[in-house]
Tab-separated table of C-alpha atoms and ligand atoms in Angstrom:
chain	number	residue	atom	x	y	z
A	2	UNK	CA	-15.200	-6.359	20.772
A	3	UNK	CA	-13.756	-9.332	18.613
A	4	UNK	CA	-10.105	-9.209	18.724
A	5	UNK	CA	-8.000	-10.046	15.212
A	6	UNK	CA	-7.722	-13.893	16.321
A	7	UNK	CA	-10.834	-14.916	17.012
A	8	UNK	CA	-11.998	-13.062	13.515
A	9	UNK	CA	-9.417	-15.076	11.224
A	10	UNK	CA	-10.460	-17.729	12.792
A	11	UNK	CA	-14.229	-17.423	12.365
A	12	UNK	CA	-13.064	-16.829	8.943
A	13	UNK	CA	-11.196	-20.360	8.695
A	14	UNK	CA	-7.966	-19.052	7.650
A	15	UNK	CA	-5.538	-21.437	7.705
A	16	UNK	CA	-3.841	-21.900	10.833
A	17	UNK	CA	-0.151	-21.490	9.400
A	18	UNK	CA	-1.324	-18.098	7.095
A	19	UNK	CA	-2.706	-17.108	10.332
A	20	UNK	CA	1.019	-17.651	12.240
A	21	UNK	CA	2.532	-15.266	9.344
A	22	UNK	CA	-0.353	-12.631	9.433
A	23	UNK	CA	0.118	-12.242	13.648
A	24	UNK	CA	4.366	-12.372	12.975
A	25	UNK	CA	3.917	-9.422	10.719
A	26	UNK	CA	1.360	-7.797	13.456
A	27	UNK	CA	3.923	-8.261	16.494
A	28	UNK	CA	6.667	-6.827	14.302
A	29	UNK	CA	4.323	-3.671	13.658
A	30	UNK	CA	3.512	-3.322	17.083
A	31	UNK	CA	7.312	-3.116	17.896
A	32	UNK	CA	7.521	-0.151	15.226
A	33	UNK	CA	4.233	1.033	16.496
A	34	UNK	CA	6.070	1.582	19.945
A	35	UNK	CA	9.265	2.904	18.614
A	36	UNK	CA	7.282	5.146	16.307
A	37	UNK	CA	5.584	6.586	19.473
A	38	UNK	CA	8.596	7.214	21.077
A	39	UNK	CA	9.606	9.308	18.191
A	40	UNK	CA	13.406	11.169	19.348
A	41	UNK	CA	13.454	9.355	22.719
A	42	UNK	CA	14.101	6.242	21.156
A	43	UNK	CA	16.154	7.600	18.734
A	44	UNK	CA	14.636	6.378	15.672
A	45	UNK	CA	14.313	9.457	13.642
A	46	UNK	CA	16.484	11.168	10.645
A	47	UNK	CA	18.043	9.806	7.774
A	48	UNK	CA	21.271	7.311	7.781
A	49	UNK	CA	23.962	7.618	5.300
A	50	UNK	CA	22.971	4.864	2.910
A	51	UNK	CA	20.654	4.467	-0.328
A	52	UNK	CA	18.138	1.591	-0.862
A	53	UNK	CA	18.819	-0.585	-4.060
A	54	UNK	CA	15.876	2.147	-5.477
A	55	UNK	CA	18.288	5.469	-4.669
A	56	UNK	CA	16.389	6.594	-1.973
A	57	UNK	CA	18.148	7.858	1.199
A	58	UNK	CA	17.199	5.281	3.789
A	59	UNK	CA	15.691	6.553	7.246
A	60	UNK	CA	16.530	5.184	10.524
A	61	UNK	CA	13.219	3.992	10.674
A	62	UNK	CA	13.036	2.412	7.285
A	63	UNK	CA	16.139	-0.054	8.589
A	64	UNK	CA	15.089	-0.627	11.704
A	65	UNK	CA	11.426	-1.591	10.438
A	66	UNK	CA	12.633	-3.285	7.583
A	67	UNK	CA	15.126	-5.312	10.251
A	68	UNK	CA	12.263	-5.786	12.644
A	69	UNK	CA	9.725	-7.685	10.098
A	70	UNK	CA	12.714	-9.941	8.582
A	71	UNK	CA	14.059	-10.680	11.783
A	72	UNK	CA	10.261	-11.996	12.835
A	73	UNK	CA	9.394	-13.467	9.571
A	74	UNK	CA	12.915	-15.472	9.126
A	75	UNK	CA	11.911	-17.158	12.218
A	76	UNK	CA	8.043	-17.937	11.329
A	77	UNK	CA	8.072	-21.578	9.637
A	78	UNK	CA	5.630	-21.080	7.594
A	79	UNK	CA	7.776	-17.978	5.551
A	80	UNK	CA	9.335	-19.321	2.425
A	81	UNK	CA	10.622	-16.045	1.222
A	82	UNK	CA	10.238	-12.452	1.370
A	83	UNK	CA	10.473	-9.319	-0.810
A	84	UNK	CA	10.812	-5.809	0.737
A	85	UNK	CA	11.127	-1.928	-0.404
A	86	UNK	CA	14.537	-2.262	1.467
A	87	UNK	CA	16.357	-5.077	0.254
A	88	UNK	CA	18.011	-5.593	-3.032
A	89	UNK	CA	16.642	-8.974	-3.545
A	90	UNK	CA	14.564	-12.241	-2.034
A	91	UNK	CA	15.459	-12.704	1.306
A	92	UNK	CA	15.359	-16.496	1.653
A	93	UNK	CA	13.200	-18.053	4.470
A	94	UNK	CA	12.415	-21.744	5.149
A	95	UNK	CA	12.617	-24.125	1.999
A	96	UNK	CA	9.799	-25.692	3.722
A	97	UNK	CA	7.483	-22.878	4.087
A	98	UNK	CA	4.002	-22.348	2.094
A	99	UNK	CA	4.008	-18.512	2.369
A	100	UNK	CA	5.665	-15.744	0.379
A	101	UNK	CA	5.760	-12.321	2.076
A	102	UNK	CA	6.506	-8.510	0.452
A	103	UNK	CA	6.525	-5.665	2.389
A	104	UNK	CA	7.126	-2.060	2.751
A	105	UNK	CA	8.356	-1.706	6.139
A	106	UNK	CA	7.841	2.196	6.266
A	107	UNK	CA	5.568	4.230	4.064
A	108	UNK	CA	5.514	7.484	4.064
A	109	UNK	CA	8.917	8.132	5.256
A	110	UNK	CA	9.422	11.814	4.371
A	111	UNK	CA	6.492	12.013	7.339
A	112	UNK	CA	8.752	10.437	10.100
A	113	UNK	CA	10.605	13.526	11.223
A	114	UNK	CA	7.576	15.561	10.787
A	115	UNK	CA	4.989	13.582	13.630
A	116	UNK	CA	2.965	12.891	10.588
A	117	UNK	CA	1.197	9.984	9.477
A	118	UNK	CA	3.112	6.746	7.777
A	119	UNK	CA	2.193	2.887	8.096
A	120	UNK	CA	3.844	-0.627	7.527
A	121	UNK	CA	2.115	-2.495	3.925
A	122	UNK	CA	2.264	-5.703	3.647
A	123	UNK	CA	1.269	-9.000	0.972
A	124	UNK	CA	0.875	-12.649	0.922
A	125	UNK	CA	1.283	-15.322	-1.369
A	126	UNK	CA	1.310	-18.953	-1.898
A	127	UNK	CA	5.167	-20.218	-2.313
A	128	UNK	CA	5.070	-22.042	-5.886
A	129	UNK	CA	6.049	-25.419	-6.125
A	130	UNK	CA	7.313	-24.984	-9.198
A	131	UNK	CA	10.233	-22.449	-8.562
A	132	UNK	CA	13.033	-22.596	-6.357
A	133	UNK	CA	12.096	-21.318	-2.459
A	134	UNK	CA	14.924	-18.218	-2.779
A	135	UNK	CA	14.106	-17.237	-6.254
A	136	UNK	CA	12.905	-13.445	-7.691
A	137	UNK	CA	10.273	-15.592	-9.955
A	138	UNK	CA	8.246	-16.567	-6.440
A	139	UNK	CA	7.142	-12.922	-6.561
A	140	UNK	CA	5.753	-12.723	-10.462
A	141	UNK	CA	2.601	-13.356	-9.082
A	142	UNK	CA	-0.080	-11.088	-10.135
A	143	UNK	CA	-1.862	-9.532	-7.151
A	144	UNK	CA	-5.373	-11.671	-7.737
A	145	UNK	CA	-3.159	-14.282	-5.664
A	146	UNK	CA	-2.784	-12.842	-2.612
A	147	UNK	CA	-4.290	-14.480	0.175
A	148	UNK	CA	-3.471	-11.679	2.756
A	149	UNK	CA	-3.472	-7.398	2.248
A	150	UNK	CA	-2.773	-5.126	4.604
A	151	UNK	CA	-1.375	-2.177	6.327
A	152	UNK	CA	-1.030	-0.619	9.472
A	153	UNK	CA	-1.107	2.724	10.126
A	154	UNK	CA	0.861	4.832	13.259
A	155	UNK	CA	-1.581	7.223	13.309
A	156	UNK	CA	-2.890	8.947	16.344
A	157	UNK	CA	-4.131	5.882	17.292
A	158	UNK	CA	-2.436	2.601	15.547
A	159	UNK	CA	-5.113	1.078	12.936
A	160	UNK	CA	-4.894	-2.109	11.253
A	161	UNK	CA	-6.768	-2.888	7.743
A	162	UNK	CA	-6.789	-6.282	6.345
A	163	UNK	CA	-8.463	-8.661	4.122
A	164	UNK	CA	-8.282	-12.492	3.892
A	165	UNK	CA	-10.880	-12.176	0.982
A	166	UNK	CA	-14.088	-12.263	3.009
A	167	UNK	CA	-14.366	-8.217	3.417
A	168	UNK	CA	-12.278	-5.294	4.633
A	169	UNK	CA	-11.736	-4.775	7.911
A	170	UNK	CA	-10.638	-2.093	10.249
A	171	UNK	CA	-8.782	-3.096	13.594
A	172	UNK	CA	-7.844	-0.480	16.721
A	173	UNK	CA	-4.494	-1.588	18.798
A	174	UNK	CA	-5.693	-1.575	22.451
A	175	UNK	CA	-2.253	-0.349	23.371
A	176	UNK	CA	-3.570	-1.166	27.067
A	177	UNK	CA	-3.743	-4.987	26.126
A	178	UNK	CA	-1.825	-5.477	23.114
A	179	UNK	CA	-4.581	-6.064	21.096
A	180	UNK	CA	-6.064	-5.330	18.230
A	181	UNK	CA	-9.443	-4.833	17.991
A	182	UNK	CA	-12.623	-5.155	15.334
A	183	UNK	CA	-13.503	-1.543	15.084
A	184	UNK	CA	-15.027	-1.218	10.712
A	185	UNK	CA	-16.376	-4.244	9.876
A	186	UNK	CA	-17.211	-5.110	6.104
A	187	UNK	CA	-16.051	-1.533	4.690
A	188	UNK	CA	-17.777	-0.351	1.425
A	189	UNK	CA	-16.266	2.557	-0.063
A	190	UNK	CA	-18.783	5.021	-0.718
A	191	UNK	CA	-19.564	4.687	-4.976
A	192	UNK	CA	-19.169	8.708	-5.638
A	193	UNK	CA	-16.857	11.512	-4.200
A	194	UNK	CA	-16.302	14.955	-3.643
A	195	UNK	CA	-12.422	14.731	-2.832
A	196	UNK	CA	-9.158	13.647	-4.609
A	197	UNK	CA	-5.253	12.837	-3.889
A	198	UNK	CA	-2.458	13.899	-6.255
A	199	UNK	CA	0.395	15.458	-5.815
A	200	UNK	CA	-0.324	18.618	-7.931
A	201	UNK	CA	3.059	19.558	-8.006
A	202	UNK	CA	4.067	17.344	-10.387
A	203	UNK	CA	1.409	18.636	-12.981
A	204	UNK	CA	3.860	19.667	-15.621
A	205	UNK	CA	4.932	16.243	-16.089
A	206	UNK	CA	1.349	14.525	-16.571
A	207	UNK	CA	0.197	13.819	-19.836
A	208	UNK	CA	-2.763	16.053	-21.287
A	209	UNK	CA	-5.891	13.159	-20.329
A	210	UNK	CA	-4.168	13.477	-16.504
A	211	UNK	CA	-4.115	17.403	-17.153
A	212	UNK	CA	-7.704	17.083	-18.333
A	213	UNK	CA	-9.168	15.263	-15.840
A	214	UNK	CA	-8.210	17.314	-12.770
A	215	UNK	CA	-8.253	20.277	-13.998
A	216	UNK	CA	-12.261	19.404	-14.441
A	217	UNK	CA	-11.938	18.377	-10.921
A	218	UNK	CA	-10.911	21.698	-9.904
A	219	UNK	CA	-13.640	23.628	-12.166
A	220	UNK	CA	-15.549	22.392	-9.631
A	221	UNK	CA	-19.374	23.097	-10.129
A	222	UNK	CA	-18.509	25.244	-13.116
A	223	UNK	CA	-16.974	22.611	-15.034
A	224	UNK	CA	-18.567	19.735	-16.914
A	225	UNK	CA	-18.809	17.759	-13.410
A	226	UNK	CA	-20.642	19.695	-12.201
A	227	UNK	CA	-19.714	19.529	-8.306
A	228	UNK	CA	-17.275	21.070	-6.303
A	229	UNK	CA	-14.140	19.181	-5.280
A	230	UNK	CA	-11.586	19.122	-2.321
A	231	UNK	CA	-7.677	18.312	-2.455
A	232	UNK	CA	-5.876	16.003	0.432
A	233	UNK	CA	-2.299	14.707	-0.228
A	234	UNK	CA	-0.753	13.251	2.549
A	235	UNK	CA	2.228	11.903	1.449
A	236	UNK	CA	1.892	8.308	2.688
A	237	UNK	CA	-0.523	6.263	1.036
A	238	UNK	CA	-1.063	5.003	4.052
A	239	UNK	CA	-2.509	7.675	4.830
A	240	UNK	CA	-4.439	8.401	1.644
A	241	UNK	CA	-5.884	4.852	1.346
A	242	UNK	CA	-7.081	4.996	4.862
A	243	UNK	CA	-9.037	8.421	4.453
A	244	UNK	CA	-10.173	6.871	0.863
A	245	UNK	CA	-11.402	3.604	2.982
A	246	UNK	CA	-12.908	5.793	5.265
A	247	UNK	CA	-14.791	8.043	3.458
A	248	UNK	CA	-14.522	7.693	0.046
A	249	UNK	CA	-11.907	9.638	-2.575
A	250	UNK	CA	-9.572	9.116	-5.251
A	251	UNK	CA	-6.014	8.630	-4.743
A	252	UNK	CA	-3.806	8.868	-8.285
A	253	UNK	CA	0.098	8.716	-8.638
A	254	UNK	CA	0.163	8.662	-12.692
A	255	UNK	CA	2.928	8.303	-14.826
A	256	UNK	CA	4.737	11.090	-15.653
A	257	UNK	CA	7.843	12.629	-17.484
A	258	UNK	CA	9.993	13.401	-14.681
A	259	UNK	CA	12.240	10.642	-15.409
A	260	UNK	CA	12.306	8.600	-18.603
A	261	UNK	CA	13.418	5.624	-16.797
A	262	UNK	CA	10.918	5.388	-13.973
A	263	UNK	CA	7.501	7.225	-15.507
A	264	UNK	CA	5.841	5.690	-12.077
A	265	UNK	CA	6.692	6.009	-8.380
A	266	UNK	CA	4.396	3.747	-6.405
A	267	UNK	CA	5.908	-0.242	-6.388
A	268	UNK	CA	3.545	-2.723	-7.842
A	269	UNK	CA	4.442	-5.624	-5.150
A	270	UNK	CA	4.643	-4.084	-1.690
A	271	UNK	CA	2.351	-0.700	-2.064
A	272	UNK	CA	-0.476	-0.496	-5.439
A	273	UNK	CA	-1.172	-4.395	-5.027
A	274	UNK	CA	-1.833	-4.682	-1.399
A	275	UNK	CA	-3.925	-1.335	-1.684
A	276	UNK	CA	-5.870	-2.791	-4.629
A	277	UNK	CA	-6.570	-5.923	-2.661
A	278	UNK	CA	-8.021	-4.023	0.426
A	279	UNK	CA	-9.897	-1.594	-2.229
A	280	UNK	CA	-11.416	-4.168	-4.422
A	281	UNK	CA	-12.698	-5.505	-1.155
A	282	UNK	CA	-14.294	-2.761	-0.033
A	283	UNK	CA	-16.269	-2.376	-3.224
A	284	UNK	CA	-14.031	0.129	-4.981
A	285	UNK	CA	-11.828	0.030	-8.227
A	286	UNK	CA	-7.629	0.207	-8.622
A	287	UNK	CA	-6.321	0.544	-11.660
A	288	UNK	CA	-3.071	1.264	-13.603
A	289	UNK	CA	-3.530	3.427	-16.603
A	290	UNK	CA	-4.038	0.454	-18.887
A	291	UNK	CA	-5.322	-2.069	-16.474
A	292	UNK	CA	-6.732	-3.464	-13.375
A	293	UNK	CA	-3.727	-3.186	-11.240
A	294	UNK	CA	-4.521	-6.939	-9.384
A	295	UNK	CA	-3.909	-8.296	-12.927
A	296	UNK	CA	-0.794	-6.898	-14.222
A	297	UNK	CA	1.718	-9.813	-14.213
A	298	UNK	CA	4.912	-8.840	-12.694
A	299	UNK	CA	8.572	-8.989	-13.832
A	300	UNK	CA	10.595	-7.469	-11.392
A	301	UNK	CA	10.994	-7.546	-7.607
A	302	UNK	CA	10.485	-3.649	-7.354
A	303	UNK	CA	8.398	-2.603	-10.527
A	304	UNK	CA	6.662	0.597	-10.282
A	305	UNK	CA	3.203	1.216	-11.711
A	306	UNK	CA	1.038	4.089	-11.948
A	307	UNK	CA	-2.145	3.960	-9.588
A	308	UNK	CA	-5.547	4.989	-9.394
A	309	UNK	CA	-7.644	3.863	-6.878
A	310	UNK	CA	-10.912	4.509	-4.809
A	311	UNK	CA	-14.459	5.411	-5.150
A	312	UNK	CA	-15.926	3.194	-8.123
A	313	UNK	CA	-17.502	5.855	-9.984
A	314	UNK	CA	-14.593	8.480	-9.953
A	315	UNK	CA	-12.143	5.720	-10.753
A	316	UNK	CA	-14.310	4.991	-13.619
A	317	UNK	CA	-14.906	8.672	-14.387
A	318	UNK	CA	-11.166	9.097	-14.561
A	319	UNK	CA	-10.368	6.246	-16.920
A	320	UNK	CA	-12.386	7.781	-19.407
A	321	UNK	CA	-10.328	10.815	-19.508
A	322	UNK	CA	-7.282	8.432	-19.861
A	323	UNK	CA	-9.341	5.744	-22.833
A	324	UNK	CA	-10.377	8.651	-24.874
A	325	UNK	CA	-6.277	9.588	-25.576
A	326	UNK	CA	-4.556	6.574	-24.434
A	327	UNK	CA	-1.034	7.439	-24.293
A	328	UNK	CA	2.274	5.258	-24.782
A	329	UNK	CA	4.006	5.449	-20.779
B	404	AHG	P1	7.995	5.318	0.766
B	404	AHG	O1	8.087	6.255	1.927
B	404	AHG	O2	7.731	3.896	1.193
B	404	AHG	O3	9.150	5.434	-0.204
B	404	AHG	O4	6.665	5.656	-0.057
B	404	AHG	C1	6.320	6.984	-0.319
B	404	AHG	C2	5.297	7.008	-1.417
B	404	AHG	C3	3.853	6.934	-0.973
B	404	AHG	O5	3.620	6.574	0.325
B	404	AHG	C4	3.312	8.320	-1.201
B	404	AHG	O6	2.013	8.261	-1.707
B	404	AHG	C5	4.250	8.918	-2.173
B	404	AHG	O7	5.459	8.210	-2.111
B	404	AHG	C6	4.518	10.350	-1.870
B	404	AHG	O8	5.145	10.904	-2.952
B	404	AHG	P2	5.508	12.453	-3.069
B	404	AHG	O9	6.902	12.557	-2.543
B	404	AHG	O10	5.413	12.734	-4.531
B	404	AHG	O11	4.515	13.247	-2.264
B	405	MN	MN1	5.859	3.335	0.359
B	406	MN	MN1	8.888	2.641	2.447
């Protein structure tokens, strides 16, 4: 089996993006052992502080979010870097080429439950043009990434990832320390039986989101004419990998919960990364207006909604949404 070296390599990716890809792996293999060790290493339950975003802050969102900067400040090649857990840019090496964003925990109302949650994580080019330490590195829109990926504690620890040649899937060998070509080329299946949305949020959707699934769940009696199954695992993570593995839709849409925030899912760290490996794979990922890889960013944690997976159901979807485009 071809180990995650020797296949960046065969793809020619440059020698210095490679040094940043393998500091973010080592730094999720760290979390990947923690994460095992669940209450013995004394990594679950909440701590008393909020991120800049008002969410309660887990043990293991610190101590994964300390993990990858502590790695990544000391990787030369690491200009900057952007994460779900810090305020701002984290300055790097004025020197370096590479801009990183991550979210160093998904799915973090799964940690204290044994359930599934992953590490996501994006690349960019540092830009001449703006100062090394500066918010503006990251208004990049997510075409420019030259690295996507996430990995996933699991029951076993998973690792996808694209360079832009494909979307691959990659085992740790927990024996070695290794991880391990295990999907090569993935190609999310065109059509679907099965969706992801957190249905308890219905009452906030607008009426094309309130449309749209509720043909889902007419099933064969409704105008689709097939019968449909619900997953939601509360870490996209999770969701994407089950989507990359066997087709789906995943959707967090606006909604009217809040007036301030009418989307949860962050455009830098979670929806463009995703998009990146799902594009890849031959599937679609949209916003409700637009391909999500082309939005142009202006903040550091901008939220978008996202919709995302199996080409045809994406597309069926956005027709729901284009017939009664609404203002969010
Ligand atoms: P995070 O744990 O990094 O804050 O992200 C959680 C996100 C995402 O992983 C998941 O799809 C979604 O929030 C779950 O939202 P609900 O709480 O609505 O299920
Ligand atoms: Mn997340
Ligand atoms: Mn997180």
């Amino acid at each position: 089996m071809k180990n995650l070296l020797s296949v960046l390599r065969s793809d020619e990716v440059a020698a210095d993006l490679i040094q940043v890809i393998e500091t973010v792996i080592n730094a999720s293999k760290e979390i990947a052992f923690r994460v095992r060790q669940g209450a013995l290493a004394g990594v679950l339950g909440s701590t008393q502080d909020e991120n800049i975003q008002g969410e309660t802050q887990k043990q293991l969102d610190v101590i994964s979010n300390q993990l990858l900067k502590d790695l990544l400040l000391a990787c030369a090649p690491v200009a900057a870097l952007a994460s779900e857990e810090e305020d701002s840019v984290v300055a790097a090496n004025p020197e370096g080429q590479y801009l990183v964003a991550f979210d160093p925990l998904d799915g973090s109302s799964n940690i204290d439950i044994n359930g599934q949650i992953g590490t996501i994580f994006s690349i960019y080019r540092a830009l001449d043009s703006v100062p090394h330490n500066s918010e503006l590195q990251f208004n990049q829109q997510g075409t420019q990434q030259v690295c996507a990926g996430y990995v996933l504690y699991g029951p076993s620890t998973l690792l996808a990832i694209t360079t832009g040649k494909g979307t691959r899937c990659f085992t740790l060998d927990s024996t070695q320390g290794t991880f391990l070509l295990t999907a090569d080329n993935i190609q999310i299946t065109k059509d679907t039986q099965e969706f992801a949305i957190n249905m308890s949020n219905s009452r906030f959707w607008n009426d094309d989101m309130h449309c749209y699934i509720g043909d889902l769940i007419l099933g064969e009696t409704g105008p689709r004419q097939k019968r449909y199954n619900m997953r939601w695992n509360a870490a996209m993570v999770g969701d994407v990998h089950r989507v990359l593995t066997r087709g789906g839709i995943f959707l967090y849409p606006s909604d009217k919960r809040n007036a301030k925030q009418p989307a949860k899912l962050r455009l830098l760290y979670e929806a463009n990364p995703m998009a990146l490996l799902i594009e890849n794979a031959g599937g679609k990922a949209f916003s409700e207006q637009q391909r999500i890889l082309a939005i142009q960013p202006k903040q550091l944690h901008e939220r978008v909604a996202v919709i995302l997976g199996s080409a045809n159901e994406v597309d069926e979807c956005l027709g729901y949404l284009q017939a009664h485009p609404t203002a969010y």
